[in-house]
Short mmCIF file of C-alpha atoms and ligand atoms in Angstrom, two decimals:
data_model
loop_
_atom_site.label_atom_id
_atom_site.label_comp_id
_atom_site.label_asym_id
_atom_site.label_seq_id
_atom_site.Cartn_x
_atom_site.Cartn_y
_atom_site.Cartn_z
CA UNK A 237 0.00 0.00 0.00
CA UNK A 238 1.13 3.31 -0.49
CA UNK A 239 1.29 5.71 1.85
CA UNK A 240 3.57 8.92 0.94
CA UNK A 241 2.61 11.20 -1.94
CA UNK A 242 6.06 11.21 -2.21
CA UNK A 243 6.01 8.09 -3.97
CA UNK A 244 6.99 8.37 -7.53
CA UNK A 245 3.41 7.25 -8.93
CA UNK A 246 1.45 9.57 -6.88
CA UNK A 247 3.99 12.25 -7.17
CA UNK A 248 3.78 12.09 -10.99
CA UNK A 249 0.24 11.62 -11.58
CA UNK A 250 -0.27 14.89 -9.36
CA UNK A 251 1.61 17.00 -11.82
CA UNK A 252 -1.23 16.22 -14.38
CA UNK A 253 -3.08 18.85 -12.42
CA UNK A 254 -1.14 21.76 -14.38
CA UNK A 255 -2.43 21.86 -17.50
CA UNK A 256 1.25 22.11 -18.97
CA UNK A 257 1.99 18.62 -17.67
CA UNK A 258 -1.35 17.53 -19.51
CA UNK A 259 -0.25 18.99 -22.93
CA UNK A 260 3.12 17.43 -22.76
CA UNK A 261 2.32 13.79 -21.25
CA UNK A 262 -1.26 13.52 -23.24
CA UNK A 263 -2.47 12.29 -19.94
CA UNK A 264 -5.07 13.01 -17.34
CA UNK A 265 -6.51 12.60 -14.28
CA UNK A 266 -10.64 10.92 -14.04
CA UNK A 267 -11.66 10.45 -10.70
CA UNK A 268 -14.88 8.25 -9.20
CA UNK A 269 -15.78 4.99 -9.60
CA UNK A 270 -18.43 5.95 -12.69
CA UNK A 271 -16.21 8.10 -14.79
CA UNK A 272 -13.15 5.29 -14.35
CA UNK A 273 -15.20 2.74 -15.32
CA UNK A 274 -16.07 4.55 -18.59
CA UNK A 275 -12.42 5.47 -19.17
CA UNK A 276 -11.31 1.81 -18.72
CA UNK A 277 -14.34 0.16 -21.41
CA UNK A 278 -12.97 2.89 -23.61
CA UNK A 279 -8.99 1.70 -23.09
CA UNK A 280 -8.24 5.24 -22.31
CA UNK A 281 -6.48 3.98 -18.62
CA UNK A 282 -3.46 3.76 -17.85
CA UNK A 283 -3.14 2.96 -14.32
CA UNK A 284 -5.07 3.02 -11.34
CA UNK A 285 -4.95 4.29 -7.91
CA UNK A 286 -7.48 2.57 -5.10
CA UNK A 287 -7.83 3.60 -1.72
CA UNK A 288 -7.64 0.67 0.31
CA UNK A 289 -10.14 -0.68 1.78
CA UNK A 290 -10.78 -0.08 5.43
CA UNK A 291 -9.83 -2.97 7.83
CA UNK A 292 -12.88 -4.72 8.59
CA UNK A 293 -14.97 -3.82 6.02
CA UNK A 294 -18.19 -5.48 5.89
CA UNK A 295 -19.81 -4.76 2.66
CA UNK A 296 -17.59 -5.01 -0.81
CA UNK A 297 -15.41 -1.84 -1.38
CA UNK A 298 -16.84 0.07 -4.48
CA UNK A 299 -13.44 -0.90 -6.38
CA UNK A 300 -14.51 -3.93 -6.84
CA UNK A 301 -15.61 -3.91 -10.64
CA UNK A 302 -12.84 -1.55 -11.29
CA UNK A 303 -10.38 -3.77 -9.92
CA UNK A 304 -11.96 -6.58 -12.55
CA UNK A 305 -11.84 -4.34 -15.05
CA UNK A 306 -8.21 -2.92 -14.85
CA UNK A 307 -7.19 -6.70 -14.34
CA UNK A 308 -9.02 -7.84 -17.84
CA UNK A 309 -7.11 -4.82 -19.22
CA UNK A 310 -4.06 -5.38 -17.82
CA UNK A 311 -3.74 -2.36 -16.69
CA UNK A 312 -1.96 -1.65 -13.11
CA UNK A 313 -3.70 -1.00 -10.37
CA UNK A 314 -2.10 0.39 -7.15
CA UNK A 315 -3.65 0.58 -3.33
CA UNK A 316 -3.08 3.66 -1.88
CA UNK A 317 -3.71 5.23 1.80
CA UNK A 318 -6.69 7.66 2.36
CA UNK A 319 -4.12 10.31 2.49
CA UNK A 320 -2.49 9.54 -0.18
CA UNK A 321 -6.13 9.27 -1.66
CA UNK A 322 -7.10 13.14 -0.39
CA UNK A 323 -4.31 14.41 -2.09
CA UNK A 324 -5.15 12.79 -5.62
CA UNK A 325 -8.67 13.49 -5.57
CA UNK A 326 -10.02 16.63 -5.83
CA UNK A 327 -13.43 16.37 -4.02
CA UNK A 328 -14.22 17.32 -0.51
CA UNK A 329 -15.31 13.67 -0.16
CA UNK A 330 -13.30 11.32 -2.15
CA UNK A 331 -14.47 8.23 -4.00
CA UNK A 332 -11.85 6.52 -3.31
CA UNK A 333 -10.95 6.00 -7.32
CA UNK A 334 -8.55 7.94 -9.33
CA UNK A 335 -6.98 6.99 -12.32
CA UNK A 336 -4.56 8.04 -15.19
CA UNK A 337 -5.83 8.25 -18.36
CA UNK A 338 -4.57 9.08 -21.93
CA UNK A 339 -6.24 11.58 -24.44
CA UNK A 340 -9.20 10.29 -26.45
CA UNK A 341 -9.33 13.57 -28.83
CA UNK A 342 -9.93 13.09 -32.13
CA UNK A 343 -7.97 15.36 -34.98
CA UNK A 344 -10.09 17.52 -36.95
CA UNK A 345 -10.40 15.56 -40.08
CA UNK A 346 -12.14 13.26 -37.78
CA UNK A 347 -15.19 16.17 -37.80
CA UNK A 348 -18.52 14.26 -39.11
CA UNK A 349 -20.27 15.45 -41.76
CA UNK A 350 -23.52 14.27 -40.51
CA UNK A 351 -25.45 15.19 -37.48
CA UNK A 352 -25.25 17.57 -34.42
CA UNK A 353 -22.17 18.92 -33.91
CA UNK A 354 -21.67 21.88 -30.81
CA UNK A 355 -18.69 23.94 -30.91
CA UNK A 356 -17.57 25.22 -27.77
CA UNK A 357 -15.94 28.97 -28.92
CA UNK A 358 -13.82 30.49 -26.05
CA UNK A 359 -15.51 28.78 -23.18
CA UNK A 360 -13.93 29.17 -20.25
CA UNK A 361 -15.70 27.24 -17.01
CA UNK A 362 -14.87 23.58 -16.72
CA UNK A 363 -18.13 22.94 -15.52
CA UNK A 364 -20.10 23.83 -18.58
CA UNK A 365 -17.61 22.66 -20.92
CA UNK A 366 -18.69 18.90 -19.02
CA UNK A 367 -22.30 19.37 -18.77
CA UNK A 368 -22.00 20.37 -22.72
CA UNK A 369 -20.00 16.80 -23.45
CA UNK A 370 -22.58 14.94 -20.87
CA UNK A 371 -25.76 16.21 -23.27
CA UNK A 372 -24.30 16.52 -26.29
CA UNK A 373 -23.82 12.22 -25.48
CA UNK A 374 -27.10 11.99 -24.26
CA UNK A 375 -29.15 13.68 -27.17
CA UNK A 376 -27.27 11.74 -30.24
CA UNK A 377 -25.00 14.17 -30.39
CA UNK A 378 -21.98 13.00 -33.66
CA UNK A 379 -18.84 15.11 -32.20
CA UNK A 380 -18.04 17.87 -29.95
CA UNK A 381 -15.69 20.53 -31.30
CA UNK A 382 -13.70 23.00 -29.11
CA UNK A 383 -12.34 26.19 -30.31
CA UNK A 384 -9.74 28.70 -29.24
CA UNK A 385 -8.56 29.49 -25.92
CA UNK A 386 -11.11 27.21 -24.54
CA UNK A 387 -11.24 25.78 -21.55
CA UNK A 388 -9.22 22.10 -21.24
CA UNK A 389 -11.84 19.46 -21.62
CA UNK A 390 -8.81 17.38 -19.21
CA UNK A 391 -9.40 19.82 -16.47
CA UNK A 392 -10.60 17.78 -13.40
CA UNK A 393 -13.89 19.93 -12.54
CA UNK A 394 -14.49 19.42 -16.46
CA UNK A 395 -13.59 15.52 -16.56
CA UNK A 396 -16.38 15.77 -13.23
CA UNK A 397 -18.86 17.05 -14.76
CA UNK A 398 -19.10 15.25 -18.37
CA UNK A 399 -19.85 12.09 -15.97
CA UNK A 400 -17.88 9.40 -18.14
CA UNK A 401 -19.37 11.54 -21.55
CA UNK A 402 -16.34 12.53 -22.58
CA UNK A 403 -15.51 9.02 -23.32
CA UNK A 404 -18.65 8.57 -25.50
CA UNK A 405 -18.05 10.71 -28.41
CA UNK A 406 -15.50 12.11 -30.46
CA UNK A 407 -14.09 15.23 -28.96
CA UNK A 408 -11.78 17.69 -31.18
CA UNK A 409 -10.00 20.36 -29.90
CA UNK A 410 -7.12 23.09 -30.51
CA UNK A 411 -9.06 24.38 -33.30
CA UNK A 412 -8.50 27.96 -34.22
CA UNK A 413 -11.02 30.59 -33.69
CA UNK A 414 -10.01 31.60 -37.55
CA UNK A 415 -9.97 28.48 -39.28
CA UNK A 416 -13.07 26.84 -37.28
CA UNK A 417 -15.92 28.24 -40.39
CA UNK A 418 -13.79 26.64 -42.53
CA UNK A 419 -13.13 23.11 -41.03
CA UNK A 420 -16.93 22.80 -40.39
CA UNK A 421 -18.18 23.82 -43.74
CA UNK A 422 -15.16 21.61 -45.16
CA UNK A 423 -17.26 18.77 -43.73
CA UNK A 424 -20.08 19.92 -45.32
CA UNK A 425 -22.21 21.29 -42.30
CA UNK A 426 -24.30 24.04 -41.91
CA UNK A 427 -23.15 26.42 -39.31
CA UNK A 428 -25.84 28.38 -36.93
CA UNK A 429 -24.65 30.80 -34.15
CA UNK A 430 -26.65 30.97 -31.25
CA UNK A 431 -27.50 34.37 -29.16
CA UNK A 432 -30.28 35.29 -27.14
CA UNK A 433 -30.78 37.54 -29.72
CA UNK A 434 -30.48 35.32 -32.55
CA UNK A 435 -32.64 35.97 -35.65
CA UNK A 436 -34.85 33.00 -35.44
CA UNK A 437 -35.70 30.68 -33.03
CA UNK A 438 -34.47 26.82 -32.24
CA UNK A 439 -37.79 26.00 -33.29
CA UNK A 440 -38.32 27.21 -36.99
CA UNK A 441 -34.68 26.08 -38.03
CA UNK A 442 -34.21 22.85 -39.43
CA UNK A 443 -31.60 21.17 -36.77
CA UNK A 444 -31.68 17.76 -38.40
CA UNK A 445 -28.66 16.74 -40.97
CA UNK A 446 -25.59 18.30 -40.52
CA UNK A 447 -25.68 21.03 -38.43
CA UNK A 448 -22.98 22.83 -36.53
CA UNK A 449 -24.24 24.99 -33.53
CA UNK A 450 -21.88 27.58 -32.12
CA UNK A 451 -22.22 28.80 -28.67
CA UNK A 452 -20.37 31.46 -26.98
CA UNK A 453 -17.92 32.52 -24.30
CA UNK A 454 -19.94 32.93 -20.95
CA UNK A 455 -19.59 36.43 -20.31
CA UNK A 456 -19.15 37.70 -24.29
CA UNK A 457 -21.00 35.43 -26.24
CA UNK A 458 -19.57 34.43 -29.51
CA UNK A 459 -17.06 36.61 -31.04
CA UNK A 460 -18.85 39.51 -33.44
CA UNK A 461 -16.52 37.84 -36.74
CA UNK A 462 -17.66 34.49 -36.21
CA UNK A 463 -21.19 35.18 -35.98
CA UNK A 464 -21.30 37.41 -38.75
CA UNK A 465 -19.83 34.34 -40.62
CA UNK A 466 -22.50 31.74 -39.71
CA UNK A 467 -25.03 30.85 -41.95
CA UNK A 468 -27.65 31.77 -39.63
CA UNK A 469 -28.40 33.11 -35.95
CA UNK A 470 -30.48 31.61 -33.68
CA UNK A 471 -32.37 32.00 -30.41
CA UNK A 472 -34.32 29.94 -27.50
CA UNK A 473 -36.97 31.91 -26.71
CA UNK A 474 -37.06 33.66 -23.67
CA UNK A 475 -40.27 34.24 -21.60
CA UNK A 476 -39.82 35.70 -18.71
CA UNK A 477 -37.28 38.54 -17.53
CA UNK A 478 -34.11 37.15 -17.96
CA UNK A 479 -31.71 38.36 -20.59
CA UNK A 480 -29.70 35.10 -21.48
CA UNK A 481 -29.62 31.51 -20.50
CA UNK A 482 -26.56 30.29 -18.58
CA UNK A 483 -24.04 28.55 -21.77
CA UNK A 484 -24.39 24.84 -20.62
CA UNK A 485 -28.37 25.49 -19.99
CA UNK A 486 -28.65 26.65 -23.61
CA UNK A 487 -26.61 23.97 -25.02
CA UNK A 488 -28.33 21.50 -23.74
CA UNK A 489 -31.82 22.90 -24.84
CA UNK A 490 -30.54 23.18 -28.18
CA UNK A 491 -29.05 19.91 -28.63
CA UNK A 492 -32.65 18.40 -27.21
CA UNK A 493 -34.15 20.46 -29.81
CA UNK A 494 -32.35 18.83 -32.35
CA UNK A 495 -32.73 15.31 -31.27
CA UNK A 496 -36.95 16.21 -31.15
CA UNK A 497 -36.44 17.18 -34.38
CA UNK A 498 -34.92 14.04 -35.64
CA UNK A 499 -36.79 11.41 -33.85
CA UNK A 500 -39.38 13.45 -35.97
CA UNK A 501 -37.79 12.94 -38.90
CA UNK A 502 -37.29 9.31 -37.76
CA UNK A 503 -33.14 10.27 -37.89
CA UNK A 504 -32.82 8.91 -34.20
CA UNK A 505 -34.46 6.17 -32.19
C1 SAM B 1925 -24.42 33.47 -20.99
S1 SAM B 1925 -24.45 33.55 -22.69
C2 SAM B 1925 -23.56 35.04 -23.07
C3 SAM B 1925 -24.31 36.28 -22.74
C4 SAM B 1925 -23.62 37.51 -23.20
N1 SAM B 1925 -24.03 38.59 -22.37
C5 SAM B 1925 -23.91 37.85 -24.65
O1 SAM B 1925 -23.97 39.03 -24.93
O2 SAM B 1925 -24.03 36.98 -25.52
C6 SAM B 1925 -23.32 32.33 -23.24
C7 SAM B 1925 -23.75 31.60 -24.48
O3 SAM B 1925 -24.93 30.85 -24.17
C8 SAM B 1925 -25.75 30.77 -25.36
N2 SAM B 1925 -27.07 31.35 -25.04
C9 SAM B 1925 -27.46 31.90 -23.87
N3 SAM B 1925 -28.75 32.24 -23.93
C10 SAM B 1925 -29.20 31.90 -25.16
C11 SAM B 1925 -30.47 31.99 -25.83
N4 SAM B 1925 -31.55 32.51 -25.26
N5 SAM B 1925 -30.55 31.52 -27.09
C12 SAM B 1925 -29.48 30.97 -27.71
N6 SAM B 1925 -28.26 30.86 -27.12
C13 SAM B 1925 -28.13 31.31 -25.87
C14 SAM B 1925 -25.00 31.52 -26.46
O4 SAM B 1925 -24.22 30.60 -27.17
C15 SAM B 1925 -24.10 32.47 -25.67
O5 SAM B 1925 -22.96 32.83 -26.43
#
């Protein structure tokens, strides 16, 4: 068992909190039983720490199908102390799971030419950038696309919040605020900008076939080039006083807009 963060394993694996480290290694920390679970059925792991379990445990410690997993995998798996544990996680309560994963990004040729498609421009809070991965998955979503200086879809809080999502779907990222028009219509996709003052709503424009849906930075929405480029601007109503919705409440109405629209269509089950 380990018990010293000083230990070269733990000592390395806590540099992948700078973002730095990240870029240069390709690796990342997921933490909690659910989202290492998803990382090791999608052979992103690479090894495994496990807080042990507590002497005199009664019922089975929650590593238990993670442990069966890694093992299938071959992939390492090392018991650690629940300090060692606190320092690794990032939670006030620790799951008592944390592992080390590679990237799953996709390059940019690997954009679909079919389907939803929502393009993170200039986002910058972790949390929305994962609640945008965890419905884009859930409403048939073909790719998420993330543009500029962006938030890191590796950053713990982000990793969090996409609940095991970003290991669903193809993720691209490092695209250029300048070249991401291009790329997108390369592919052959429509391109709508959405603003709460867009020029028509979510529900008059077709959001079946390929359709790319750019949403903005939290504070200054989309940049004024970019949506002067798209094809079209659009808006989710607003009924009541407020001027905007937050960015991860909008994406997700959108992207359930566009799945009603295609189970419509009959495009998804
Ligand atoms: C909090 S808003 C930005 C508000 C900012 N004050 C502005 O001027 O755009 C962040 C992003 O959420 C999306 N958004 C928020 N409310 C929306 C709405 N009613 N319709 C469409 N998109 C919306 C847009 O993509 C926007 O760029």
């Amino acid at each position: 068992v380990i018990t010293s963060p000083r230990n070269p394993r733990v000592a390395e694996a806590l540099q992948l909190r700078r973002r730095s480290v990240r870029e240069d290694r390709r690796e990342f920390l997921a933490e909690g039983p659910q989202v290492v679970l998803e990382a090791l059925a999608a052979g992103a792991v690479q090894e495994v720490f496990v807080e042990q379990t507590p002497a005199g445990a009664t019922s089975p410690p929650v590593s238990a199908p993670i442990r069966d997993s890694a093992r299938r995998a071959g992939v390492p798996v090392h018991d650690v102390s629940t300090a060692v544990m606190r320092r690794l996680a990032t939670t006030v309560t620790p799951q008592g799971v944390v592992a080390v994963c590679g990237f799953v990004d996709v390059p940019e040729t690997a954009v679909p030419s079919g389907g939803m498609v929502p393009v993170l421009v200039e986002v910058r809070d972790p949390g929305n950038a994962g609640t945008i991965l965890r419905s884009a998955d859930a409403a048939g979503a073909a790719a998420v696309v993330v543009v500029g200086a962006s938030v890191d879809v590796y950053n713990e809080k982000a990793v969090r919040a996409s609940a095991g999502s970003l290991f669903h779907l193809p993720v691209v990222r490092g695209v250029g605020v300048d070249e991401v028009l291009e790329l997108l219509r390369s592919r052959g996709l429509r391109v709508l900008a959405s603003a709460a003052d867009g020029a028509r709503t979510i529900h008059e424009v077709d959001l079946t076939g390929g359709v790319a849906v750019l949403f903005g930075n939290e504070a200054r929405g989309l940049p004024a080039g970019v949506r002067a480029a798209a094809d079209d601007t659009v808006r989710i109503p607003i009924h009541g006083l407020a001027e905007s919705l937050n960015l991860a409440a909008a994406a997700s109405v959108v992207l359930f807009e566009s799945a009603r629209q295609r189970v419509e269509g009959g495009g998804l089950p």
